Tab-separated table of C-alpha atoms in Angstrom:
chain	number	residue	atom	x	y	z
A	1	UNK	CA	67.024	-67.434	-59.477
A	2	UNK	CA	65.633	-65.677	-56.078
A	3	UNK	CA	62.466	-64.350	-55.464
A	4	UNK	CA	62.623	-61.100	-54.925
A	5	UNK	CA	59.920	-61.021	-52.112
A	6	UNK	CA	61.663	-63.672	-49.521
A	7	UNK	CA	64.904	-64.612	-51.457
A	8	UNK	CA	63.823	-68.354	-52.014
A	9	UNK	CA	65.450	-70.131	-54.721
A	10	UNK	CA	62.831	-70.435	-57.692
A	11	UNK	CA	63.508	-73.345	-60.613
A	12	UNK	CA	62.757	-72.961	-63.499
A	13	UNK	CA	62.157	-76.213	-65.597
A	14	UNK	CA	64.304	-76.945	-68.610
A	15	UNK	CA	60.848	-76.961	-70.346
A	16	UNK	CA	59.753	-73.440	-69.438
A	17	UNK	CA	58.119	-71.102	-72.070
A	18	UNK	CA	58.438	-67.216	-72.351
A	19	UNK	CA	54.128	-66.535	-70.734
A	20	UNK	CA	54.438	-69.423	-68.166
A	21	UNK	CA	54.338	-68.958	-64.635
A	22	UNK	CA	56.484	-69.913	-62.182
A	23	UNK	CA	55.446	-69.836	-58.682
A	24	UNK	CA	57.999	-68.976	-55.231
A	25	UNK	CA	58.043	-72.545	-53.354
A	26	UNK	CA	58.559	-70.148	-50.477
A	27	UNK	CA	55.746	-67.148	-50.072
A	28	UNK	CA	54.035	-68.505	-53.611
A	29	UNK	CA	54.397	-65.366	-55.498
A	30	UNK	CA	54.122	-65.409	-59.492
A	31	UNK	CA	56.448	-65.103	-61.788
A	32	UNK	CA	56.131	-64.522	-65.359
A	33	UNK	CA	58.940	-66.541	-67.097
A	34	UNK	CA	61.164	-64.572	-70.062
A	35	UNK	CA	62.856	-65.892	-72.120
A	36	UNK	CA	65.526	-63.993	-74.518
A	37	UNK	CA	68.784	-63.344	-75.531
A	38	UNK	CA	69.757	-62.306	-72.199
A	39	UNK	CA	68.546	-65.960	-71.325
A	40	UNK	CA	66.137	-66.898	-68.725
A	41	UNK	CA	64.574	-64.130	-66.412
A	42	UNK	CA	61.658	-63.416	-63.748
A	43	UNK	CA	59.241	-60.624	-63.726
A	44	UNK	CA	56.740	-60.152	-60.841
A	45	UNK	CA	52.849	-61.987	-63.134
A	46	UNK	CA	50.284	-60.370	-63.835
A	47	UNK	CA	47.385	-60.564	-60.970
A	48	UNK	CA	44.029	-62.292	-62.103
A	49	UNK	CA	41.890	-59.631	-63.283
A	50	UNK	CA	38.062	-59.521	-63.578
A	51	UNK	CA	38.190	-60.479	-67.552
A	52	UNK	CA	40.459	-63.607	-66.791
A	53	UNK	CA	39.470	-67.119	-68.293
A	54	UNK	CA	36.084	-68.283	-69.361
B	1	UNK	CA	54.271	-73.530	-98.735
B	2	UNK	CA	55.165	-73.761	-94.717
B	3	UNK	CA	52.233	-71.848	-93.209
B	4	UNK	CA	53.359	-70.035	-90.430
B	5	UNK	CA	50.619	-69.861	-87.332
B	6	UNK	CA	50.743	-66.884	-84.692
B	7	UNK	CA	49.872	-67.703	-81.473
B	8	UNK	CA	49.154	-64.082	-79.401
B	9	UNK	CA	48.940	-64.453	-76.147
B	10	UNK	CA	49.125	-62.489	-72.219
B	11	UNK	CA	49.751	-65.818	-70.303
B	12	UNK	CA	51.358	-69.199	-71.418
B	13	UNK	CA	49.068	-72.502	-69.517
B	14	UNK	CA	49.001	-75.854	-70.185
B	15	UNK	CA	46.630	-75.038	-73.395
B	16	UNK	CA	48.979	-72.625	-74.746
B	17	UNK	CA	51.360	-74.913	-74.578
B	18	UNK	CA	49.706	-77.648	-76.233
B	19	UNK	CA	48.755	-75.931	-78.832
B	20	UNK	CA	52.488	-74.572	-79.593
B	21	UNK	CA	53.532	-78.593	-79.515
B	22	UNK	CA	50.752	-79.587	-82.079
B	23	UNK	CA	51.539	-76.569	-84.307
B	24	UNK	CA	55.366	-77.833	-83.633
B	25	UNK	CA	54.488	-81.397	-84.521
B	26	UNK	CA	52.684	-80.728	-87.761
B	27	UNK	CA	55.735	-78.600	-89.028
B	28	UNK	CA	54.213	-75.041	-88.812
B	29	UNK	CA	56.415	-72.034	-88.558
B	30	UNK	CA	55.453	-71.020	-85.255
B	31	UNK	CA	55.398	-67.379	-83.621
B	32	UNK	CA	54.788	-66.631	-80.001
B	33	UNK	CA	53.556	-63.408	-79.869
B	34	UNK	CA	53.456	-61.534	-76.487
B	35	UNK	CA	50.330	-59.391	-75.988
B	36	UNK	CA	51.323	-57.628	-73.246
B	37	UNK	CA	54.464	-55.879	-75.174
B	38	UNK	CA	52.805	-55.484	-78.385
B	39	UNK	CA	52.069	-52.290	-80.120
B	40	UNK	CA	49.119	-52.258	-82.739
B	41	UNK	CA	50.048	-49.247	-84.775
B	42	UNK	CA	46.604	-49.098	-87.128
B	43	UNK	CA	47.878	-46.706	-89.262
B	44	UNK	CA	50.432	-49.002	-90.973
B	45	UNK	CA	49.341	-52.354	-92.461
B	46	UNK	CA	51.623	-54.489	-91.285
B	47	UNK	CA	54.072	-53.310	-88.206
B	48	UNK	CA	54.866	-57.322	-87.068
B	49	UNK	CA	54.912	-60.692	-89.279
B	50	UNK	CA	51.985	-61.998	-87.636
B	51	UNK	CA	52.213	-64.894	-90.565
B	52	UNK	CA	48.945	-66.699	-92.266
B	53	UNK	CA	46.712	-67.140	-89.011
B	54	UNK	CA	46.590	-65.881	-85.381
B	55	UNK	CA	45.413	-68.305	-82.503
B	56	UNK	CA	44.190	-65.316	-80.182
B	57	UNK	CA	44.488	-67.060	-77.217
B	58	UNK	CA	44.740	-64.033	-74.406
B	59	UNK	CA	43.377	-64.861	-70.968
B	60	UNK	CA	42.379	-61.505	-70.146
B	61	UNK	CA	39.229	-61.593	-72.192
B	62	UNK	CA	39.541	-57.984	-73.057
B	63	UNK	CA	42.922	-57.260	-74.097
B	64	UNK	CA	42.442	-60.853	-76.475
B	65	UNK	CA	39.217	-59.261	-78.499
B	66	UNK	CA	40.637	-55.705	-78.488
B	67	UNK	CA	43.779	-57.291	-80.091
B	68	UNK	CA	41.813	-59.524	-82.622
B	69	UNK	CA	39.819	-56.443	-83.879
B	70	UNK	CA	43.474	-54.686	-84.349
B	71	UNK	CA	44.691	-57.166	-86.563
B	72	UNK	CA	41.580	-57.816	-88.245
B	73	UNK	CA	41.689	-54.132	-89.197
B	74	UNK	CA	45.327	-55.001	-90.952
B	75	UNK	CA	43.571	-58.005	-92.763
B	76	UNK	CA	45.397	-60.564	-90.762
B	77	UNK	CA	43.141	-64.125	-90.192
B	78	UNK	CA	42.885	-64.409	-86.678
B	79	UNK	CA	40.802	-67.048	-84.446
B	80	UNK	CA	38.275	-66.465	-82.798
B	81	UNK	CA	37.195	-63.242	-84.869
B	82	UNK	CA	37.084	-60.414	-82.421
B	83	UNK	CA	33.468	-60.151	-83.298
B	84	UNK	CA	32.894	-63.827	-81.622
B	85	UNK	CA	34.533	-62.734	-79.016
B	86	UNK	CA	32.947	-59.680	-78.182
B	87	UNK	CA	29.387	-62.127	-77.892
B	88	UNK	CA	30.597	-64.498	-76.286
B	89	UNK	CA	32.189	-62.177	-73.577
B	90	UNK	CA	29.007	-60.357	-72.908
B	91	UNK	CA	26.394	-62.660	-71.134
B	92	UNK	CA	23.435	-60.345	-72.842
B	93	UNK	CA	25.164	-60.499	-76.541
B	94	UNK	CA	25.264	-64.028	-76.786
B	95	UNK	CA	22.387	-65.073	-74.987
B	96	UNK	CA	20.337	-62.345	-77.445
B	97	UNK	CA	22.234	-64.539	-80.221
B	98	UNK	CA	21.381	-67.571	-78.659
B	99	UNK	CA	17.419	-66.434	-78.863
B	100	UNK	CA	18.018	-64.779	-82.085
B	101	UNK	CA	18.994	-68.458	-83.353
B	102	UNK	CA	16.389	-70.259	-81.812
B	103	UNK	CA	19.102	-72.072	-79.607
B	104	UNK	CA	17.080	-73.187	-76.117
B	105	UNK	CA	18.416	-71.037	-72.859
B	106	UNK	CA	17.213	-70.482	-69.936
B	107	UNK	CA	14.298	-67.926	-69.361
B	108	UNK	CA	16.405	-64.462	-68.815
B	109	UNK	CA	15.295	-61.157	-67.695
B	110	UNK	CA	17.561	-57.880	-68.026
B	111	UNK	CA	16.784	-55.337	-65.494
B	112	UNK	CA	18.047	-51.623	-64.864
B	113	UNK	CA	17.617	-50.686	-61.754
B	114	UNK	CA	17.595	-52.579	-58.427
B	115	UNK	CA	14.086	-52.186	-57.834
B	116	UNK	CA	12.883	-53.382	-61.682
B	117	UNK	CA	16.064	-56.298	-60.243
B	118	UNK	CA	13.736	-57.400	-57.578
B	119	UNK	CA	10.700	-57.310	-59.237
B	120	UNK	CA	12.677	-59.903	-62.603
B	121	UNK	CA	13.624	-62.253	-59.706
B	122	UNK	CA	9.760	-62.300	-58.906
B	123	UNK	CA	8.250	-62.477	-62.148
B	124	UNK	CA	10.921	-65.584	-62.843
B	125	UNK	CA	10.689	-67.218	-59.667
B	126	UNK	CA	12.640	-68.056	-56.910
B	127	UNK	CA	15.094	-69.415	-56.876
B	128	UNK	CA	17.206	-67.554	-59.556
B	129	UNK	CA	20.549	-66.478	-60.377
B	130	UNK	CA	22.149	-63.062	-60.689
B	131	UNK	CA	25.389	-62.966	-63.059
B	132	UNK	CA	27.354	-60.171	-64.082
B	133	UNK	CA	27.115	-59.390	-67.519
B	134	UNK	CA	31.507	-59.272	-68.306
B	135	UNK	CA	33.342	-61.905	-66.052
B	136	UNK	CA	34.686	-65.124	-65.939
B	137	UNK	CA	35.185	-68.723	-64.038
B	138	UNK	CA	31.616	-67.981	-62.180
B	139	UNK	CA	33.044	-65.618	-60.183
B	140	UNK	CA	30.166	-63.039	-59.354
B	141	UNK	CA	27.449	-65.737	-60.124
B	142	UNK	CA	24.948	-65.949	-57.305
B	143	UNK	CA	21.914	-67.658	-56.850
B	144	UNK	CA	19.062	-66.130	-54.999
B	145	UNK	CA	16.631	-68.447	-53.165
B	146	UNK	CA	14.426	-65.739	-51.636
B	147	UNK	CA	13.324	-62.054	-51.708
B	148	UNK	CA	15.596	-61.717	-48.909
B	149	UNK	CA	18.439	-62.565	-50.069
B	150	UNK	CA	17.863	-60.848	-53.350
B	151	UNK	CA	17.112	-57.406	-51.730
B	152	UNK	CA	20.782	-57.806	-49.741
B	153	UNK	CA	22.783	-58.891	-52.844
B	154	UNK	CA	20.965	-56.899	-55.422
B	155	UNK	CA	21.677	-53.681	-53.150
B	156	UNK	CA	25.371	-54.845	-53.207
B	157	UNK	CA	25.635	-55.183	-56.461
B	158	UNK	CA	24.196	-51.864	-57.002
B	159	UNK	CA	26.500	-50.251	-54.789
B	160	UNK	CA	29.737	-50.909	-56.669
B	161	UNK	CA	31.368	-49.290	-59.382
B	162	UNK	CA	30.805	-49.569	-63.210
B	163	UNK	CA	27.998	-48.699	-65.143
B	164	UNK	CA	27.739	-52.692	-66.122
B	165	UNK	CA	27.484	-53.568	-62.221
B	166	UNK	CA	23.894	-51.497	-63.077
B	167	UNK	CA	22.683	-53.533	-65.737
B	168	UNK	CA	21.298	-56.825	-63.350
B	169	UNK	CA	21.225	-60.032	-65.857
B	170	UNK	CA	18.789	-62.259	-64.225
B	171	UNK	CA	18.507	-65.824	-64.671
B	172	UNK	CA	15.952	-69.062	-63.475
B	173	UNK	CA	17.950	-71.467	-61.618
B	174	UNK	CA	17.674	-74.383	-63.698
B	175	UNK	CA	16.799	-77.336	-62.081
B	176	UNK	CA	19.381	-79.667	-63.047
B	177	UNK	CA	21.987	-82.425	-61.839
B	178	UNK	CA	25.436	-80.988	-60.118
B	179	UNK	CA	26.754	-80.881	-63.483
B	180	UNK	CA	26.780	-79.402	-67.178
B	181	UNK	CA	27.778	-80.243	-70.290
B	182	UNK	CA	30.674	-78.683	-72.190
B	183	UNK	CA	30.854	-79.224	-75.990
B	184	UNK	CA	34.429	-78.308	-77.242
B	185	UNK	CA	33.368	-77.369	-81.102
B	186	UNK	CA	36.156	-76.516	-83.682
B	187	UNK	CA	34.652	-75.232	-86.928
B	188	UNK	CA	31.673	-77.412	-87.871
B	189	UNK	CA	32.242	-80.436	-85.476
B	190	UNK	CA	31.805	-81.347	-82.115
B	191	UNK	CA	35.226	-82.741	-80.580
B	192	UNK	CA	34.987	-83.384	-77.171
B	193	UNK	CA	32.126	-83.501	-75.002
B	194	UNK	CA	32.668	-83.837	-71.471
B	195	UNK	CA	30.249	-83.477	-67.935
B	196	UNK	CA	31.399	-80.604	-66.085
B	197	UNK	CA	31.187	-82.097	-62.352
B	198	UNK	CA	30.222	-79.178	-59.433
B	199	UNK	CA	32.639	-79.614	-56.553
B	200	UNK	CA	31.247	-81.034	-52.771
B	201	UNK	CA	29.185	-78.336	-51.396
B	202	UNK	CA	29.243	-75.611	-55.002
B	203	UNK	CA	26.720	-75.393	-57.086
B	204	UNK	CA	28.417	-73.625	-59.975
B	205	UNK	CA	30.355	-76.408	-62.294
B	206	UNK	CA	33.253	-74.111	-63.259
B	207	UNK	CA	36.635	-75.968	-63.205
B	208	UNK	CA	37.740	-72.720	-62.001
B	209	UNK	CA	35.826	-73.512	-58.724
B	210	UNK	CA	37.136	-76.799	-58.015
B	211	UNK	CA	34.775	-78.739	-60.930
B	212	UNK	CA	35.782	-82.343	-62.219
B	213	UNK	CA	35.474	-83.241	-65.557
B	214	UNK	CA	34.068	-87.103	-66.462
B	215	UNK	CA	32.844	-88.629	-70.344
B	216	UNK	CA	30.093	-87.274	-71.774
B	217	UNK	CA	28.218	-89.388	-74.350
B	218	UNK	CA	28.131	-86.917	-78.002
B	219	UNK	CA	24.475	-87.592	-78.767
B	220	UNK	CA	22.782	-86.236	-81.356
B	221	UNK	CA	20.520	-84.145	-79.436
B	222	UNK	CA	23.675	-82.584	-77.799
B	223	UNK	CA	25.910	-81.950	-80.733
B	224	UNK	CA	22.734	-80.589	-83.135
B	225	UNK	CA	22.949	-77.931	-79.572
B	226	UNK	CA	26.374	-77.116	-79.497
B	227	UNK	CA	26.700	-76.642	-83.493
B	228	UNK	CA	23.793	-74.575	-83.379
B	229	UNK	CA	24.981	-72.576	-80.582
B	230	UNK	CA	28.221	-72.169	-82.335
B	231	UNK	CA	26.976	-70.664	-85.166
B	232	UNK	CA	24.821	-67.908	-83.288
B	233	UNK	CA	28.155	-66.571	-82.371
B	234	UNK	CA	29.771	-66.461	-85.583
B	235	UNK	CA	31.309	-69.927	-85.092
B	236	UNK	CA	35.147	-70.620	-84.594
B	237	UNK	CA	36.786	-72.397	-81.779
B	238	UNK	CA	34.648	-72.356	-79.176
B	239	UNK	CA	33.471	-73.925	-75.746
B	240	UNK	CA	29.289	-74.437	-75.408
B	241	UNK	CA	28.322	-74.870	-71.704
B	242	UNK	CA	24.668	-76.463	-71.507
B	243	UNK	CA	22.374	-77.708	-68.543
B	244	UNK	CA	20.027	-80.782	-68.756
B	245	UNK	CA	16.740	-79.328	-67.306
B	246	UNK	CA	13.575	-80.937	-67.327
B	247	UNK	CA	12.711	-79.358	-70.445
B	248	UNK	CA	15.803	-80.066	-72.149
B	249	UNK	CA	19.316	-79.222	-72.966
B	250	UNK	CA	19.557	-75.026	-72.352
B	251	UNK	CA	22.492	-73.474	-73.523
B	252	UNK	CA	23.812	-71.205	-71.154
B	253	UNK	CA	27.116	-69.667	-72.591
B	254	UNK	CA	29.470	-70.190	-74.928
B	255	UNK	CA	33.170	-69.283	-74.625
B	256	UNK	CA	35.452	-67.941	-77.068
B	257	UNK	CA	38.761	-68.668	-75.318
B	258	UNK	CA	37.878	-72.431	-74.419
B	259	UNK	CA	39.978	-73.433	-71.919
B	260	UNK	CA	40.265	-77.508	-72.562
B	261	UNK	CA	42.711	-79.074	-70.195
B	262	UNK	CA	39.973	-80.823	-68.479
B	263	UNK	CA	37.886	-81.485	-71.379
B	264	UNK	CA	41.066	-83.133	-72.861
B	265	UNK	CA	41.693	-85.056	-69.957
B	266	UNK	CA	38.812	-87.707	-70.604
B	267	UNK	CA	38.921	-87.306	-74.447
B	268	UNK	CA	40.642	-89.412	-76.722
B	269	UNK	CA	40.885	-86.871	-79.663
B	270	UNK	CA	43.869	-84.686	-78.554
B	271	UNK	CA	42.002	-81.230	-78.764
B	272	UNK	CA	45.337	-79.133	-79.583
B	273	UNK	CA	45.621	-80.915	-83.307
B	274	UNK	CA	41.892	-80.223	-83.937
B	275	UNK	CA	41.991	-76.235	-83.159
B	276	UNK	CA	45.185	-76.327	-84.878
B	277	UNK	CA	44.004	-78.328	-88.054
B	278	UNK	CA	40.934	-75.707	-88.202
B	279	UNK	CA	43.408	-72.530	-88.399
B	280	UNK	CA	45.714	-74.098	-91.073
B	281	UNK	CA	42.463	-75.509	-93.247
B	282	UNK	CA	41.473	-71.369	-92.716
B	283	UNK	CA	44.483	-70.400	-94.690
B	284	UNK	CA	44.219	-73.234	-97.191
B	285	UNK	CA	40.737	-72.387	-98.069
């Protein structure tokens, strides 16, 4: 898959959950991983907000 | 009868994750449930198969108790209760419950304007600390050593936008090693206790800000704390943050999303099976 930002090749482990991020080796932009019946895709995460964490 | 455990969440981490592999491993029926694509329709009782219990494990603190309080409304079991989290995400509500329990925290003043801010700081002492009353990972946790620096953050503060940036939640600075405690507590027990190590040159002990996690003895004194502090809150899965001062432990939050990577990585127990163990003995009961 290529990041849409700088067109780096992104992997995406075997392992990977639909929720988990995945991060552009390249320019280190977030991904949210996907995963359906359309298989495996990448959509631009979520940016920490002010309620994030504990 | 397989029970079947919901985990909702916004964000899958390494927590997440270990949670879904414990539920996995002890045969659940496991649902991942997406919070960000989720519609709560409250006028039907069930729109989803949430299953027997939700693990409400949202990172945006928000979105995770609104959520809960949805699916309460439906009568689904969900951990943390939203009610839990709605304390423990409010540094006022649960360090009210925290006094309202008897649980020892640090002297606290809540003040409504900047000039009542400035005169708190004085009537504490300085040095103290000014923390926001919603936010996370000590971001927006400052501590003021003077009058002078007060005056210039306080007037900051008061400058930006929200009607909670108004409200100033003023703290002492406990005097204290470069470290906390944090108490991972699942129901009635104590299940990891770990020091919470501040970072060269940061005085806040997040893990968020670069903190390192080493063993913590459980003593007696401690875990009497944490349970106590627990139960202020309404109890559940939580993580109690407390501060050796001269005086004593002093409890100084408690989370209701405990994040436990680090607290797991110097703890035998594997943290995942306890939370997990709690939901399931929720539905059994």
């Amino acid at each position: 898959m290529k990041c849409s930002e700088c067109d780096a090749q992104i992997n995406v482990p075997d392992d990977a959950v639909s929720g988990e991020i995945v991060t552009c080796p390249d320019c280190g932009l977030n991904y949210e991983v996907v995963k359906n019946e359309d298989g495996v895709l990448l959509k631009p995460a979520e940016s920490v907000s002010e309620d994030w964490g504990e | 009868m397989t029970i079947t455990l919901t985990l909702l969440y916004d964000r899958i981490r390494w927590d997440e994750k270990e949670l879904l592999d414990s539920a996995r491993a002890k045969g659940l029926n496991v649902k991942e449930v997406d919070a960000k694509t989720t519609l709560l329709n409250l006028n039907k009782k069930a729109d989803e198969d949430y299953g027997d219990v939700v693990l409400q494990r949202c990172i945006s603190h928000t979105r995770g108790t609104y959520a809960s309080a949805c699916l309460e409304s439906k009568g689904i079991l969900v951990v943390n209760k939203a009610s839990v989290s709605e304390i423990c995400g409010n540094k006022l509500w649960c360090t009210l419950a925290l006094i309202r329990a008897g649980v020892p925290t640090p002297r606290t003043i809540i003040a409504f304007t900047p000039e009542s801010a400035l005169k708190a700081a004085e009537e504490i002492g300085y040095p103290v600390v000014l923390k926001p009353l919603v936010g996370s990972w000590g971001r927006m946790v400052v501590a003021l050593r003077d009058r002078e620096e007060a005056e210039a953050i306080i007037e900051l503060r008061s400058q930006m936008n929200g009607a909670l940036n108004q409200i100033f939640y003023i703290q002492e600075k406990v005097e204290r090693p470069p470290r906390d405690i944090r108490c991972v507590v699942v129901g009635d027990r104590v299940v990891a206790a770990v020091y919470r190590v501040a970072a060269p040159g940061e005085w806040r002990t997040n893990v968020a800000r670069g903190g390192s996690t080493e063993p913590c003895p459980l003593t007696k004194e401690v875990e009497d704390i944490a349970l106590k502090a627990a139960q202020a809150v309404g109890g559940g899965v939580l993580g109690v943050d407390m501060m050796e001062s001269p005086c004593g432990l002093l409890v100084h939050e408690v989370n209701s999303t405990v994040e436990f990577r680090g607290a797991q990585s110097v703890s035998s127990t594997r943290i995942a099976d306890e939370i997990v163990e709690y939901a399931v003995n929720l539905v059994r009961r």
